[in-house]
Amino acid sequence: MNTDEVRKIFEQNNQKFTKQRELIFNVLKSSSEKHLTPEQLFSIVHQDHKQVGIATIYRTLNIFEELGIVNKQEFTDSINTYDLISQDDEHHDHLICKNCGKIVEEKILDNNDLSKLLKDKYNVQLDYYSLRIYGFCSECKEDIRSKNENAK
C-alpha cells in the first residue's frame, strides 16, 4: 500500500488525509519493526516532528484500523501493536516467544486447506482468521535450559 492508495481510501470515506496522518503512515511503512506499539510509533515520529502528540498517534491508528489500513494485534500483556495491511501480502500467522516477546511471522496454515475444512466440516465460509502460537524461541529456550542446569 502506498501513499496514493491511502489518500484514495481517505477520500472514499470522506476523511482528510492530513500531513500528520501521512507522516504516521510513512513511519509505519518504512519501519524495520513490523509490529509497532503506539508508544514506539510516537517515539519515532516525535524525534523529527515535535508537534505530533501521542493523542494524535492513537486517533490516527484508530482511523487507520477503521479504514482497513492497519491490523491491530494484541500479542502479550494487553499491549496493542499495529502493522500495515498490504494488498500484496499473503496471510501470515504469528509465533510469539513468551519470554522475550519476539514475533516471527510465518505462514503456518494454508488458507485454502483451512477454508475447505471449515466448509466441509462446519458449513462455514472462511472470511478471516488470526493464528497465534505461543512458546519459547530457540535463544530463550537455551537460556532457560542453562538456568535450570545451573540451579541444580
GROMACS .gro file of C-alpha atoms in nm:
model
  152
    1MET     CA    1   0.000   0.000   0.000
    2ASN     CA    2   0.141   0.337  -0.096
    3THR     CA    3   0.056   0.696  -0.005
    4ASP     CA    4  -0.168   0.749  -0.308
    5GLU     CA    5  -0.372   0.438  -0.225
    6VAL     CA    6  -0.415   0.553   0.135
    7ARG     CA    7  -0.512   0.903   0.021
    8LYS     CA    8  -0.777   0.745  -0.205
    9ILE     CA    9  -0.914   0.538   0.087
   10PHE     CA   10  -0.948   0.856   0.292
   11GLU     CA   11  -1.122   1.039   0.006
   12GLN     CA   12  -1.364   0.749  -0.050
   13ASN     CA   13  -1.455   0.763   0.319
   14ASN     CA   14  -1.492   1.143   0.334
   15GLN     CA   15  -1.191   1.174   0.563
   16LYS     CA   16  -0.900   1.417   0.543
   17PHE     CA   17  -0.555   1.274   0.479
   18THR     CA   18  -0.365   1.534   0.679
   19LYS     CA   19   0.011   1.586   0.681
   20GLN     CA   20   0.023   1.424   1.026
   21ARG     CA   21  -0.164   1.115   0.906
   22GLU     CA   22   0.064   1.092   0.604
   23LEU     CA   23   0.367   1.122   0.831
   24ILE     CA   24   0.239   0.843   1.059
   25PHE     CA   25   0.162   0.622   0.759
   26ASN     CA   26   0.513   0.677   0.619
   27VAL     CA   27   0.673   0.586   0.952
   28LEU     CA   28   0.466   0.266   0.969
   29LYS     CA   29   0.561   0.184   0.611
   30SER     CA   30   0.933   0.247   0.649
   31SER     CA   31   0.981   0.097   0.995
   32SER     CA   32   1.205  -0.207   1.012
   33GLU     CA   33   0.986  -0.325   1.303
   34LYS     CA   34   0.664  -0.469   1.158
   35HIS     CA   35   0.457  -0.452   1.475
   36LEU     CA   36   0.477  -0.114   1.647
   37THR     CA   37   0.307  -0.006   1.968
   38PRO     CA   38   0.157   0.344   1.969
   39GLU     CA   39   0.435   0.449   2.207
   40GLN     CA   40   0.707   0.318   1.973
   41LEU     CA   41   0.542   0.494   1.682
   42PHE     CA   42   0.519   0.817   1.885
   43SER     CA   43   0.886   0.794   1.976
   44ILE     CA   44   0.989   0.762   1.611
   45VAL     CA   45   0.756   1.036   1.486
   46HIS     CA   46   0.836   1.272   1.775
   47GLN     CA   47   1.211   1.268   1.701
   48ASP     CA   48   1.166   1.491   1.397
   49HIS     CA   49   0.812   1.623   1.445
   50LYS     CA   50   0.763   1.756   1.798
   51GLN     CA   51   0.419   1.894   1.712
   52VAL     CA   52   0.270   1.542   1.678
   53GLY     CA   53   0.137   1.428   2.015
   54ILE     CA   54   0.061   1.082   2.147
   55ALA     CA   55  -0.314   1.151   2.126
   56THR     CA   56  -0.275   1.216   1.752
   57ILE     CA   57  -0.097   0.881   1.717
   58TYR     CA   58  -0.381   0.695   1.894
   59ARG     CA   59  -0.656   0.875   1.698
   60THR     CA   60  -0.478   0.814   1.368
   61LEU     CA   61  -0.423   0.444   1.443
   62ASN     CA   62  -0.793   0.408   1.526
   63ILE     CA   63  -0.889   0.572   1.196
   64PHE     CA   64  -0.636   0.359   1.007
   65GLU     CA   65  -0.786   0.047   1.166
   66GLU     CA   66  -1.143   0.151   1.080
   67LEU     CA   67  -1.040   0.215   0.719
   68GLY     CA   68  -0.856  -0.117   0.685
   69ILE     CA   69  -0.509   0.033   0.660
   70VAL     CA   70  -0.361  -0.135   0.969
   71ASN     CA   71  -0.415  -0.450   1.169
   72LYS     CA   72  -0.438  -0.414   1.543
   73GLN     CA   73  -0.285  -0.707   1.728
   74GLU     CA   74  -0.259  -0.790   2.096
   75PHE     CA   75   0.018  -1.042   2.150
   76THR     CA   76   0.124  -1.019   2.514
   77ASP     CA   77   0.049  -0.819   2.828
   78SER     CA   78  -0.251  -0.642   2.672
   79ILE     CA   79  -0.019  -0.429   2.460
   80ASN     CA   80  -0.158  -0.346   2.118
   81THR     CA   81   0.067  -0.337   1.816
   82TYR     CA   82  -0.014  -0.220   1.468
   83ASP     CA   83   0.111  -0.327   1.128
   84LEU     CA   84   0.016  -0.213   0.782
   85ILE     CA   85  -0.218  -0.425   0.577
   86SER     CA   86  -0.072  -0.489   0.235
   87GLN     CA   87  -0.289  -0.594  -0.056
   88ASP     CA   88   0.005  -0.797  -0.191
   89ASP     CA   89   0.092  -0.983   0.129
   90GLU     CA   90  -0.038  -1.331   0.176
   91HIS     CA   91  -0.187  -1.425   0.508
   92HIS     CA   92   0.068  -1.493   0.778
   93ASP     CA   93   0.049  -1.630   1.129
   94HIS     CA   94   0.245  -1.530   1.437
   95LEU     CA   95   0.486  -1.728   1.652
   96ILE     CA   96   0.538  -1.538   1.979
   97CYS     CA   97   0.809  -1.602   2.236
   98LYS     CA   98   0.659  -1.592   2.585
   99ASN     CA   99   0.994  -1.490   2.731
  100CYS     CA  100   1.139  -1.215   2.510
  101GLY     CA  101   0.829  -1.122   2.308
  102LYS     CA  102   0.996  -1.184   1.972
  103ILE     CA  103   0.740  -1.227   1.694
  104VAL     CA  104   0.806  -1.444   1.391
  105GLU     CA  105   0.566  -1.407   1.100
  106GLU     CA  106   0.521  -1.725   0.903
  107LYS     CA  107   0.250  -1.897   0.705
  108ILE     CA  108   0.159  -2.195   0.925
  109LEU     CA  109  -0.179  -2.291   0.781
  110ASP     CA  110  -0.277  -2.280   0.417
  111ASN     CA  111  -0.589  -2.067   0.371
  112ASN     CA  112  -0.731  -2.297   0.104
  113ASP     CA  113  -0.691  -2.607   0.323
  114LEU     CA  114  -0.844  -2.434   0.624
  115SER     CA  115  -1.127  -2.291   0.414
  116LYS     CA  116  -1.211  -2.636   0.275
  117LEU     CA  117  -1.201  -2.795   0.621
  118LEU     CA  118  -1.434  -2.531   0.766
  119LYS     CA  119  -1.673  -2.560   0.472
  120ASP     CA  120  -1.680  -2.941   0.473
  121LYS     CA  121  -1.695  -2.998   0.846
  122TYR     CA  122  -1.891  -2.697   0.977
  123ASN     CA  123  -2.050  -2.543   0.666
  124VAL     CA  124  -1.873  -2.214   0.746
  125GLN     CA  125  -1.718  -1.985   0.488
  126LEU     CA  126  -1.379  -1.852   0.600
  127ASP     CA  127  -1.357  -1.475   0.596
  128TYR     CA  128  -1.056  -1.404   0.815
  129TYR     CA  129  -0.855  -1.574   1.083
  130SER     CA  130  -0.560  -1.498   1.305
  131LEU     CA  131  -0.335  -1.771   1.439
  132ARG     CA  132  -0.101  -1.703   1.728
  133ILE     CA  133   0.129  -1.969   1.859
  134TYR     CA  134   0.299  -1.906   2.192
  135GLY     CA  135   0.617  -2.079   2.300
  136PHE     CA  136   0.985  -2.010   2.352
  137CYS     CA  137   1.226  -1.908   2.077
  138SER     CA  138   1.549  -2.102   2.040
  139GLU     CA  139   1.756  -1.838   2.224
  140CYS     CA  140   1.521  -1.822   2.522
  141LYS     CA  141   1.482  -2.198   2.531
  142GLU     CA  142   1.860  -2.229   2.555
  143ASP     CA  143   1.875  -1.961   2.828
  144ILE     CA  144   1.605  -2.137   3.028
  145ARG     CA  145   1.783  -2.472   2.988
  146SER     CA  146   2.113  -2.317   3.105
  147LYS     CA  147   1.947  -2.156   3.409
  148ASN     CA  148   1.784  -2.487   3.503
  149GLU     CA  149   2.115  -2.671   3.473
  150ASN     CA  150   2.295  -2.408   3.682
  151ALA     CA  151   2.026  -2.427   3.952
  152LYS     CA  152   2.097  -2.799   4.004
   0.00000   0.00000   0.00000
